[in-house]
Coordinates of C-alpha atoms and ligand atoms in Angstrom, one line a residue:
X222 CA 107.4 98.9 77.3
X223 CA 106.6 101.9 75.1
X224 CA 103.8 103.2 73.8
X225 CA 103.9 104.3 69.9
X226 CA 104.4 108.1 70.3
X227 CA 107.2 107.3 72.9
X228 CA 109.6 106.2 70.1
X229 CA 112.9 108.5 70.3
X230 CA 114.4 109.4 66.9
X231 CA 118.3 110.2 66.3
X232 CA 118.5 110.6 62.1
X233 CA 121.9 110.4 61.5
X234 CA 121.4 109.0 58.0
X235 CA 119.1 112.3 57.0
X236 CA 121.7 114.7 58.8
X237 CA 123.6 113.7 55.5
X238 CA 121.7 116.0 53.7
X239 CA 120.3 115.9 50.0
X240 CA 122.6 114.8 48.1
X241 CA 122.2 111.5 49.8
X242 CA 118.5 111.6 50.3
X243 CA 115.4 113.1 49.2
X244 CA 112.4 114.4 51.8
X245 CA 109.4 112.7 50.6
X246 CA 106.0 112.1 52.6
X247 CA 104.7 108.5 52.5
X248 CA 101.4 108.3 49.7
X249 CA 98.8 106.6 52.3
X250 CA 97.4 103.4 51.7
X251 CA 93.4 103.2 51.5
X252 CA 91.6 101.4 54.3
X253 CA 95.0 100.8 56.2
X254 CA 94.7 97.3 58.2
X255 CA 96.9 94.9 60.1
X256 CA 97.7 91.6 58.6
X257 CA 100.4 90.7 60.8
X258 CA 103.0 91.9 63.3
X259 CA 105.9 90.6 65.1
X260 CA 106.3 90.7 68.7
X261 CA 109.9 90.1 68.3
X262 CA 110.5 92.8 65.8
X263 CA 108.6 95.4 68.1
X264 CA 110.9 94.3 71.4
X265 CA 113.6 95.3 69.6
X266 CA 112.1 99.0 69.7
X267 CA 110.4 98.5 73.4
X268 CA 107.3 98.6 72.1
X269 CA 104.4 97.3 74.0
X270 CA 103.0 94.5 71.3
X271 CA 99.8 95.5 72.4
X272 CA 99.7 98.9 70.4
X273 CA 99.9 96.4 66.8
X274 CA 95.7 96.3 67.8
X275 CA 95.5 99.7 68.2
X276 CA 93.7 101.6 65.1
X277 CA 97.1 104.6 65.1
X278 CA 99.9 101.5 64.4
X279 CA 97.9 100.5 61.1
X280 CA 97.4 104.8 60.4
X281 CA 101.6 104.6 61.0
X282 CA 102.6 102.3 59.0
X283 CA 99.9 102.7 56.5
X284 CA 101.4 105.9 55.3
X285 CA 98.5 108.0 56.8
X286 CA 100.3 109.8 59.9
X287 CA 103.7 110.1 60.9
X288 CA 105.6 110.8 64.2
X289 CA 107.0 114.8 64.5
X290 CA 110.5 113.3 64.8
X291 CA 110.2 111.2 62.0
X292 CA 112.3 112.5 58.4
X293 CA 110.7 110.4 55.9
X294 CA 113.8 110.1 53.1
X295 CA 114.2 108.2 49.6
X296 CA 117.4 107.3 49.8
X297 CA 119.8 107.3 46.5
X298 CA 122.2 104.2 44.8
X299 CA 123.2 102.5 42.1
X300 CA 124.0 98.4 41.4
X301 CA 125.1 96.1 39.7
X302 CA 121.9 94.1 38.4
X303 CA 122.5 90.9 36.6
X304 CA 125.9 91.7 36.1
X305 CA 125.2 95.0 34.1
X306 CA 125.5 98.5 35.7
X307 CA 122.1 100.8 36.5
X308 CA 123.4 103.9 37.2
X309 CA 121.1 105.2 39.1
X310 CA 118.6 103.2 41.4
X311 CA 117.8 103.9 44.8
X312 CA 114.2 103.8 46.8
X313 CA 112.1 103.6 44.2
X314 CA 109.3 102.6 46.3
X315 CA 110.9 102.6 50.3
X316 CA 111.6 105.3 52.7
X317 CA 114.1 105.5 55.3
X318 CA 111.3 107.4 58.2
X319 CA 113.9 107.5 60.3
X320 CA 116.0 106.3 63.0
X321 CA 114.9 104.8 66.3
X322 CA 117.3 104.0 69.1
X323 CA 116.2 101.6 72.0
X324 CA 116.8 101.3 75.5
X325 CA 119.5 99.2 75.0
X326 CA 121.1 102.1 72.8
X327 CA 120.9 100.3 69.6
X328 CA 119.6 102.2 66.5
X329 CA 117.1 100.7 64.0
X330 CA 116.3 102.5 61.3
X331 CA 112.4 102.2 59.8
X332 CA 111.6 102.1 56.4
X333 CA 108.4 101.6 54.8
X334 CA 108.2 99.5 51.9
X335 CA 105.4 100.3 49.0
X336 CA 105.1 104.2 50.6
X337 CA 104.3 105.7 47.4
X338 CA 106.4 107.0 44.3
X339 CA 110.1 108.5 44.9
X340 CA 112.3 110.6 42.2
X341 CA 113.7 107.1 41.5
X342 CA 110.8 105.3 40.8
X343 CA 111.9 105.5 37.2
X344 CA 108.5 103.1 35.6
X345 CA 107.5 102.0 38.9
X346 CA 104.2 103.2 40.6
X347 CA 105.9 103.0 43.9
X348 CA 104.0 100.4 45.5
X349 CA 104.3 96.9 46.7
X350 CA 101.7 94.4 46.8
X351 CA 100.3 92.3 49.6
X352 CA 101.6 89.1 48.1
X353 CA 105.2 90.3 48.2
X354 CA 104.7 92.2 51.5
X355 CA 103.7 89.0 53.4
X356 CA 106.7 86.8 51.8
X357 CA 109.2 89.2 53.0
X358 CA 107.6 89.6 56.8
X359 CA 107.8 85.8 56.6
X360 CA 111.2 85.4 55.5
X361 CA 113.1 88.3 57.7
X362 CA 111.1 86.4 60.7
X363 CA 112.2 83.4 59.7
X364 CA 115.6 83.6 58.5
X365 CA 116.1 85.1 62.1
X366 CA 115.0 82.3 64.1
X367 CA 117.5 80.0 62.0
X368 CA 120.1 82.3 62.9
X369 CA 120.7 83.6 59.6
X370 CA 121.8 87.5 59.7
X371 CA 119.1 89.5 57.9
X372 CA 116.8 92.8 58.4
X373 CA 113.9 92.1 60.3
X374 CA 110.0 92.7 59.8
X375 CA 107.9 94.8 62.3
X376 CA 104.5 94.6 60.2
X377 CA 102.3 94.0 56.8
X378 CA 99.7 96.7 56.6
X379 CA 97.2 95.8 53.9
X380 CA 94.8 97.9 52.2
X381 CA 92.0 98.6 49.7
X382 CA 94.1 100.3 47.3
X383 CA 94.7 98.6 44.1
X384 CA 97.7 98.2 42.4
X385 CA 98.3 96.5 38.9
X386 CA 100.8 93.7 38.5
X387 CA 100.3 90.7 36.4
X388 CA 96.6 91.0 37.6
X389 CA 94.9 93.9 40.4
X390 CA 96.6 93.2 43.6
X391 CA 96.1 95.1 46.6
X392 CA 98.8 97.9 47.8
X393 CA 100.5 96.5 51.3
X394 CA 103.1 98.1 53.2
X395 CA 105.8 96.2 55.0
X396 CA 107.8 98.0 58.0
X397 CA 111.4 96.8 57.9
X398 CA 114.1 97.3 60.5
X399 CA 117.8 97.1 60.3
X400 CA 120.6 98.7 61.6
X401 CA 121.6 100.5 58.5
X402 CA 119.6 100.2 55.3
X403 CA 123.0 101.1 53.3
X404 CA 124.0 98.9 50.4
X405 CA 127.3 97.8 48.2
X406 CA 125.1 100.3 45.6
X407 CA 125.6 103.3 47.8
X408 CA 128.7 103.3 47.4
X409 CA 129.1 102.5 43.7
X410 CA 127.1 105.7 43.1
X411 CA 129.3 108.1 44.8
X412 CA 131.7 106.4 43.0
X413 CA 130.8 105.7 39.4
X414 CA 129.4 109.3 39.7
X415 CA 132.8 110.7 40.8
X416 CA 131.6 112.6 43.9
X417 CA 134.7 112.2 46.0
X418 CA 133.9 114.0 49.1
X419 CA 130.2 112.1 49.3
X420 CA 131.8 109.2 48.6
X421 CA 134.0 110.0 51.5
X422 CA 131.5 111.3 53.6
X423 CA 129.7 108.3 53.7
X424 CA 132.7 105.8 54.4
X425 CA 133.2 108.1 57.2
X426 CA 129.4 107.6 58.3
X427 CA 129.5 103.9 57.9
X428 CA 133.3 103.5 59.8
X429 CA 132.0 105.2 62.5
X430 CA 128.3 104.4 63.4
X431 CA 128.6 100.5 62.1
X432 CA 132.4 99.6 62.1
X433 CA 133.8 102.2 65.0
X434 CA 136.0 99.0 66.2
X435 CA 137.6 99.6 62.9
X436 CA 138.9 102.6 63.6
X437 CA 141.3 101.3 66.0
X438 CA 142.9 99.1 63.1
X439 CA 146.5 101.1 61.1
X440 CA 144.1 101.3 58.0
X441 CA 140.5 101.4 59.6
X442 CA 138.7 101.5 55.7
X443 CA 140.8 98.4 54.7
X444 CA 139.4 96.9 58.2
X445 CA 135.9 97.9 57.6
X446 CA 136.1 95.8 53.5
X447 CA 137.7 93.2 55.8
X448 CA 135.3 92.8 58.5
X449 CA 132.2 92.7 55.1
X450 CA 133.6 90.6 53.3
X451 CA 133.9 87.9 56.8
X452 CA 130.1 89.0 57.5
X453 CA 129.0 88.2 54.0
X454 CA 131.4 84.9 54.0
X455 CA 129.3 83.6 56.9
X456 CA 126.3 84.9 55.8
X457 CA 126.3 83.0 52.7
X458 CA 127.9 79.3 54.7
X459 CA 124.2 80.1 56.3
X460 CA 121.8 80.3 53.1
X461 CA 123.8 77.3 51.6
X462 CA 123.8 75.6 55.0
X463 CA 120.0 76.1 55.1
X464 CA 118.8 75.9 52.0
X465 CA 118.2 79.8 50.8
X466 CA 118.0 80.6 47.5
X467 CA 118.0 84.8 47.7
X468 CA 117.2 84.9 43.8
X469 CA 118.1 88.5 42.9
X470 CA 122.1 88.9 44.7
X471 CA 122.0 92.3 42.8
X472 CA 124.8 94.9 44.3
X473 CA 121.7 97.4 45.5
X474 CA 120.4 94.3 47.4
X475 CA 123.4 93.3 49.6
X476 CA 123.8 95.1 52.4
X477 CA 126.9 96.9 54.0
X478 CA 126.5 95.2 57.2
X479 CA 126.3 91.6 55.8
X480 CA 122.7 90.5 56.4
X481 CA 120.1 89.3 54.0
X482 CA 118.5 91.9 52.5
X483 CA 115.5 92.8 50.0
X484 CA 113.7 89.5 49.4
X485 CA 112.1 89.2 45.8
X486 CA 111.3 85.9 44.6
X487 CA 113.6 83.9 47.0
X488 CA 112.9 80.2 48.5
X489 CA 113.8 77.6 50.3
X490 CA 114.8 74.5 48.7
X491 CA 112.5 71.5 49.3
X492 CA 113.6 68.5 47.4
X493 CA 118.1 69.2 47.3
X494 CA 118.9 70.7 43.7
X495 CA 122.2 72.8 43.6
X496 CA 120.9 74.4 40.2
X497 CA 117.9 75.2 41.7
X498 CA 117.0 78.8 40.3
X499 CA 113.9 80.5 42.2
X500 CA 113.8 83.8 39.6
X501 CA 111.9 82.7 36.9
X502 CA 113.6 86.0 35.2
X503 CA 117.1 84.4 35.9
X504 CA 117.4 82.7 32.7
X505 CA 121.1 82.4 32.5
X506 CA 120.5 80.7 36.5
X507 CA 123.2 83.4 37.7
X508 CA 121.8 82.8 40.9
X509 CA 121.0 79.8 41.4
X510 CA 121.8 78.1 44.4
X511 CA 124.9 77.1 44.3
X512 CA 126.0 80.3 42.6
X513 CA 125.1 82.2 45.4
X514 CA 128.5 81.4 46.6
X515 CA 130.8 82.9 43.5
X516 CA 128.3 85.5 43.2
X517 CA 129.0 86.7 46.9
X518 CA 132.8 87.2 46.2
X519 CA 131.8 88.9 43.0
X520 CA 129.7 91.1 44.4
X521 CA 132.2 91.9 47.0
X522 CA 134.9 93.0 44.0
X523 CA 132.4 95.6 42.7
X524 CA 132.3 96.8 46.2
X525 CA 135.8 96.8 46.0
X526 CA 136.2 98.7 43.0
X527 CA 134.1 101.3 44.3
X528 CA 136.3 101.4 47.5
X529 CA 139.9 102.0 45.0
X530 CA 139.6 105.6 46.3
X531 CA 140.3 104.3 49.8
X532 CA 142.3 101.3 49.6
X533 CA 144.7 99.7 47.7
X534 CA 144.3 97.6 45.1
X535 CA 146.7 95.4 46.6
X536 CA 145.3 95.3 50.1
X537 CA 141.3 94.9 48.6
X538 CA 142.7 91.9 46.8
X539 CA 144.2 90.1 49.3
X540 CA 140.4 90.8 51.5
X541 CA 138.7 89.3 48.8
X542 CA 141.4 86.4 48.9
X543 CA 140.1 85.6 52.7
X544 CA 135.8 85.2 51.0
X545 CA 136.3 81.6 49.8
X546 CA 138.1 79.7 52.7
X547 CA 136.0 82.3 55.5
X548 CA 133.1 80.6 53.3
X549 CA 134.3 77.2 53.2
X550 CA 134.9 77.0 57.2
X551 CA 131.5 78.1 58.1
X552 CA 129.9 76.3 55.8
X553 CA 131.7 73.1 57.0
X554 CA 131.2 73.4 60.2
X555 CA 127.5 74.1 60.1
X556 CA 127.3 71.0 57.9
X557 CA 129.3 69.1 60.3
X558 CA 126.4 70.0 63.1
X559 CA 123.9 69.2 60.7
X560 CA 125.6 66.0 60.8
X561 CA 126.0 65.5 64.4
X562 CA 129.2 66.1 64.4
X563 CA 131.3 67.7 67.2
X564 CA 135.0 67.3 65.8
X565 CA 136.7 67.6 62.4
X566 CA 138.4 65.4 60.1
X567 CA 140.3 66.0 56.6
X568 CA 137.3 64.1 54.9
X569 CA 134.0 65.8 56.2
X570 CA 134.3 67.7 53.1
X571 CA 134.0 65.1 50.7
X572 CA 131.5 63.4 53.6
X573 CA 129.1 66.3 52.6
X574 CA 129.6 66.4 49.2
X575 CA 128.4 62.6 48.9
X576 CA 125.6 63.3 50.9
X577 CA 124.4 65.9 48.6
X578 CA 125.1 64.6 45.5
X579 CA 122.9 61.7 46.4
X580 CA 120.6 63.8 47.6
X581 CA 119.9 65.3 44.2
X582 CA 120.0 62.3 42.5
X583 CA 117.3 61.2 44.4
X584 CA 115.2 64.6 45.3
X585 CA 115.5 64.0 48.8
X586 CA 114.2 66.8 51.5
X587 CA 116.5 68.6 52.4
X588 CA 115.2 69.9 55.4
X589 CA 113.8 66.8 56.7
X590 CA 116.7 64.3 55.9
X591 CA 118.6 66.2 58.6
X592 CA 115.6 66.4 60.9
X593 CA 115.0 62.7 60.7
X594 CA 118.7 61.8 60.8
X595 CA 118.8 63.5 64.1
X596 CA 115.8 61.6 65.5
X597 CA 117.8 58.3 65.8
X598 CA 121.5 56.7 66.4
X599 CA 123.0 57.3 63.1
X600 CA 122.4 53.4 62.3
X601 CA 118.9 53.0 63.1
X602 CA 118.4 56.5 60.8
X603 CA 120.5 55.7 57.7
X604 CA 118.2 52.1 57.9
X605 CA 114.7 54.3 57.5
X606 CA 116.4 57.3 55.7
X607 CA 117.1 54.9 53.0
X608 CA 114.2 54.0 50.7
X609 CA 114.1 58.0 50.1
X610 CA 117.4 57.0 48.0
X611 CA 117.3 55.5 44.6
X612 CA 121.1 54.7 44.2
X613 CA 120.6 52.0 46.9
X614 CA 124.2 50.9 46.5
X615 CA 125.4 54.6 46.7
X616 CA 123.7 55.6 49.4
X617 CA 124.5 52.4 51.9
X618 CA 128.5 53.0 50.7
X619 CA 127.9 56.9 52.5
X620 CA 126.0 55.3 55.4
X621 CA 129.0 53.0 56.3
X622 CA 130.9 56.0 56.2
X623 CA 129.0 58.2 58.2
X624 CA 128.5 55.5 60.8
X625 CA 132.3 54.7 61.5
X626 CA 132.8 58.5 61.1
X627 CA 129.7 58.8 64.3
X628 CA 131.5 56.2 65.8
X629 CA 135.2 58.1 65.6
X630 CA 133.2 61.5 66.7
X631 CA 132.9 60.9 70.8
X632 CA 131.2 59.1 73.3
X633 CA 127.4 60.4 73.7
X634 CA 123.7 59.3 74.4
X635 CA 121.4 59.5 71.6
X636 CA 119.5 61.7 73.5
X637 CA 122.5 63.6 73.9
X638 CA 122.6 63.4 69.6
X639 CA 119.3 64.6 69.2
X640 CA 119.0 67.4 71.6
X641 CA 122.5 68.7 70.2
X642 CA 121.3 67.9 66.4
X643 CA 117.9 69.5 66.7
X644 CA 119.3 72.1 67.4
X645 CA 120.6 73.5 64.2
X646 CA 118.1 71.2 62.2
X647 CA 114.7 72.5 61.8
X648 CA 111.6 71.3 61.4
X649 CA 110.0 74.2 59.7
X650 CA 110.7 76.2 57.2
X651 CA 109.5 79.0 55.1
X652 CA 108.5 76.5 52.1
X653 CA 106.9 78.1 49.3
X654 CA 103.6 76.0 49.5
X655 CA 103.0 77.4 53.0
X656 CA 103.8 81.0 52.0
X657 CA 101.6 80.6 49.0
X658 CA 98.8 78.9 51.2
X659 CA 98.8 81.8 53.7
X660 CA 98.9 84.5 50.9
X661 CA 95.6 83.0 49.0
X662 CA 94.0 83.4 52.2
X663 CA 95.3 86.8 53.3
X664 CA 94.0 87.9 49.4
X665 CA 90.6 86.8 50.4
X666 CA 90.6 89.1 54.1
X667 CA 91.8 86.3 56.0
X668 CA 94.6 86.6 57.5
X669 CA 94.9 83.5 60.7
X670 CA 97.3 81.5 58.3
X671 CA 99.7 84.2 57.7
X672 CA 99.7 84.8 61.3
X673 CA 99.7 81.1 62.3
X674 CA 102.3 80.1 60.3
X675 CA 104.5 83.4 61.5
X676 CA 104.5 82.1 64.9
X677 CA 105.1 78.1 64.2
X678 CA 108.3 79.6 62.2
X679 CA 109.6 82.0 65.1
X680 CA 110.6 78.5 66.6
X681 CA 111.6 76.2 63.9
X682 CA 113.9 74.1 66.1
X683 CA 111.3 73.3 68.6
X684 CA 108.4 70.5 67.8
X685 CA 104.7 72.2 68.2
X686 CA 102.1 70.2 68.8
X687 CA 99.1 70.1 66.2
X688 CA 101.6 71.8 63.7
X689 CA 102.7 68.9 62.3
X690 CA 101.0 69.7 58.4
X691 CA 103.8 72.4 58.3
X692 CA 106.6 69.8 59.0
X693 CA 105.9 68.1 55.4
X694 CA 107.1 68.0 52.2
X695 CA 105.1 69.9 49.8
X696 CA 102.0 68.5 47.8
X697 CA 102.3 68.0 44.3
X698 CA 100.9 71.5 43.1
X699 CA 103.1 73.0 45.6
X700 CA 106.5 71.7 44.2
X701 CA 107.7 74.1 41.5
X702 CA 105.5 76.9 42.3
X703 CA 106.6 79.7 39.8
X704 CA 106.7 82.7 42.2
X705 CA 106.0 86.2 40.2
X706 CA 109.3 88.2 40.3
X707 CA 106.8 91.2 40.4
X708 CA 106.2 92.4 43.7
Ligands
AMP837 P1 114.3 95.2 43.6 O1 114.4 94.2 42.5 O2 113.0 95.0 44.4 O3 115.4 95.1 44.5 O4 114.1 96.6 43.0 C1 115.1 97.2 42.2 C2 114.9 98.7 42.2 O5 113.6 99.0 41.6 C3 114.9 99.3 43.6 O6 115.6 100.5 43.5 C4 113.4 99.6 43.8 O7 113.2 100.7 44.6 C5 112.9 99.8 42.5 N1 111.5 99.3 42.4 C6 111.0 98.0 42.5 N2 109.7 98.0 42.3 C7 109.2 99.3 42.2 C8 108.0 99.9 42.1 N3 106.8 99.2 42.0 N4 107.9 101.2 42.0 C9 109.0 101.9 42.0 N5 110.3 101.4 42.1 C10 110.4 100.1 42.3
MG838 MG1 116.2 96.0 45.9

């Protein structure tokens, strides 16, 4: 276990130089505080959890001091946004502080979110608010404990500073940590901007430091696209599997290694709606939910394009050609478990796709359909799942189906079914209501519900006793929440 100051730094993103990055010192936050930490995320650096108490890990990560190792940088991209191009982009509000490596000789790199304005804050004040800060601690945490590939969260600090969005917020800052905080953007800058040798340089840097088993392959750069675009086929089975609705699948927030990355005004579903749509500035639903999937191969095509110095046309074509059925096999077989199943069959396709269509006719949870079907033998579940259903008639036809399918699937106990099905079927998740609960608190200096409902959703599989008011579907007020895409 370390203490703070015992952190070694190796800043191989910085050794770059400038025209990759830009030195700028983090603008402190007034009256820096802890709201939350996670003990998890500070493992991962061999940090002692006790030091989140201590007065210095609120001055760190509230912008105020800084370790002697650390090389605070901005870093510089472009992106695709909405479909348009934005030539320039890059940390408008985030630094890279540097790069930590653990005892288990992983790197993580640290970057502070809402440090203060950057040459590319463009109109922005360089801030983030607490609001935003404590949705994407939540959802980092979260989406790691269901096994969903994403940066994680060390820390909210809040603060007394204000900041103006719709109304005065307060300025927060959120610690994030991922292997590589390098995105599809990166590369479309060094390419739209025709800087060959950067652009080359940093394929270099990314082959070797996140793909080096690439560089065994008879065309390592064509191995490296390959390997993305499998990582982002899987990653995407997961949000679909789960329920995630990212909301802004821009180019500058989808990350080279294939984990979820920069959350705005993302969400769960509650109630099953494929056209959900969680940006309320998405009025065109170009990400919606079930778009997330065609806007994941699209996404990986302007990475492509960016990558025509490298590879050919030919070759990045046929990669993109593997997105769909990589996609498709995850996804089914993460719906299959959902399901209980262990084997496949030619129909489990069109299994699922009755399932969910009924679901949306009937706004069923989709969190707690799976949950509950778990709980039982499939017949004695389909029997109370059913009045959730208004196509009565619809819904028993599936049930038959699912039951002789059960039955075709393999000898087992029901115990057996529900240990093995509540497994990948959670009970909790990140629903807005909850975040939005915890948030109206935190504004008001409280911050036991933030905290409270971090630690129920580091185990979502697992019931917890007395948290049973966080395994529910959401009140009234808290069904279409319209979450502010400012942040
Ligand atoms: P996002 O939609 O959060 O992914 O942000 C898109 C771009 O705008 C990123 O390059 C951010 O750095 C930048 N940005 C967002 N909010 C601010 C802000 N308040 N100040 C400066 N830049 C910002
Ligand atoms: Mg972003």
């Amino acid at each position: 276990m370390k203490a703070l100051d015992e952190l070694t730094f190796d800043n191989r993103f910085a050794r770059l130089g400038d025209a990759f990055s830009t030195h700028v010192l983090p603008e402190p936050l007034d009256e820096p505080r802890l709201v939350v930490a996670s003990k998890a995320a500070m493992a991962l650096l061999d940090l002692d959890p006790a030091v989140a108490q201590t007065p210095v890990f609120a001055e760190l990560f509230g912008g105020h001091k800084l370790w002697a190792e650390a090389e605070p940088r901005a870093m510089v991209y472009s992106g695709h946004q909405f479909g348009g191009y934005t030539p320039q982009l890059g940390d408008g509000r985030g630094l890279l502080l540097g790069e930590v490596y653990n005892e288990a000789g992983e790197h993580w790199d640290l970057h502070l979110k809402g440090a203060g304005m950057t040459p590319y804050s463009r109109m922005g004040d360089g801030r983030a608010v607490l609001r935003s800060s404590i949705r994407e601690f939540l959802a980092s945490e979260a989406l790691h404990a269901l096994g969903i590939p994403t940066s994680r969260a060390l820390c909210v600090i809040g603060s007394s500073t204000p900041v103006w969005r719709e109304k005065q917020e307060r300025g927060a800052m959120v610690l994030r940590l991922a292997h590589s905080h390098i995105r599809f953007g990166h590369f479309e800058y060094f390419y739209y901007t025709k800087k060959p040798e950067q652009q080359a340089e940093l394929a270099e840097h990314v082959l070797n430091l996140h793909y080096p088993e690439c560089r065994e392959q008879p065309e390592p750069y064509l191995a490296m696209f390959r390997e993305i675009v499998e990582r982002n086929a899987e990653m995407i089975a997961k949000w679909q599997a789960y329920g995630f609705c990212h909301g802004v699948m821009n180019t500058d927030n989808m990350s080279i290694l294939g984990i979820t990355f920069d959350f705005g005004p993302f969400a769960f579903l509650d109630d099953f709606d494929a056209h959900f749509i969680c940006n309320h500035s998405d009025h065109e639903g170009r990400y919606s939910f079930s778009n997330q999937v065609p806007i994941g191969q699209w996404n990986l095509s302007a990475l492509a394009q960016a990558l025509t110095p490298f590879i050919s046309v030919d070759a990045l074509k046929e990669a993109l050609g593997l997105y769909l059925p990589l996609y498709q096999a995850h996804y089914l077989d993460l719906m299959r478990r959902r399901l209980g199943l262990t084997i496949a069959e030619d129909d489990d396709q069109r299994l699922v796709e009755r399932l969910l269509k009924l679901m949306q006719n009937s706004g069923v949870d989709y969190t707690l359909f799976f949950r509950r079907l778990g709980d039982e033998s499939a017949a004695l579940a389909v029997t109370r799942l059913r009045d959730d259903f208004v196509d009565l008639a619809g819904f028993d036809a599936w049930a038959e189906q699912y039951k002789a399918r059960v039955a075709r699937d393999g000898d087992y106990t029901q115990e057996q079914r529900r240990e093995r099905m509540h497994a990948v079927n959670p009970l909790y998740i990140l629903r807005n209501y909850l975040a939005q609960n915890a948030i109206a608190a935190a504004e008001s200096g409280d911050y036991s519900e933030v905290r409270r409902l971090h630690e129920v959703l580091t185990r979502p599989f697992e019931e917890q006793a007395g948290m049973e008011q966080y395994a529910q579907r959401p009140p009234d007020w808290g069904k279409h929440l319209e979450i502010s895409c400012s942040s």
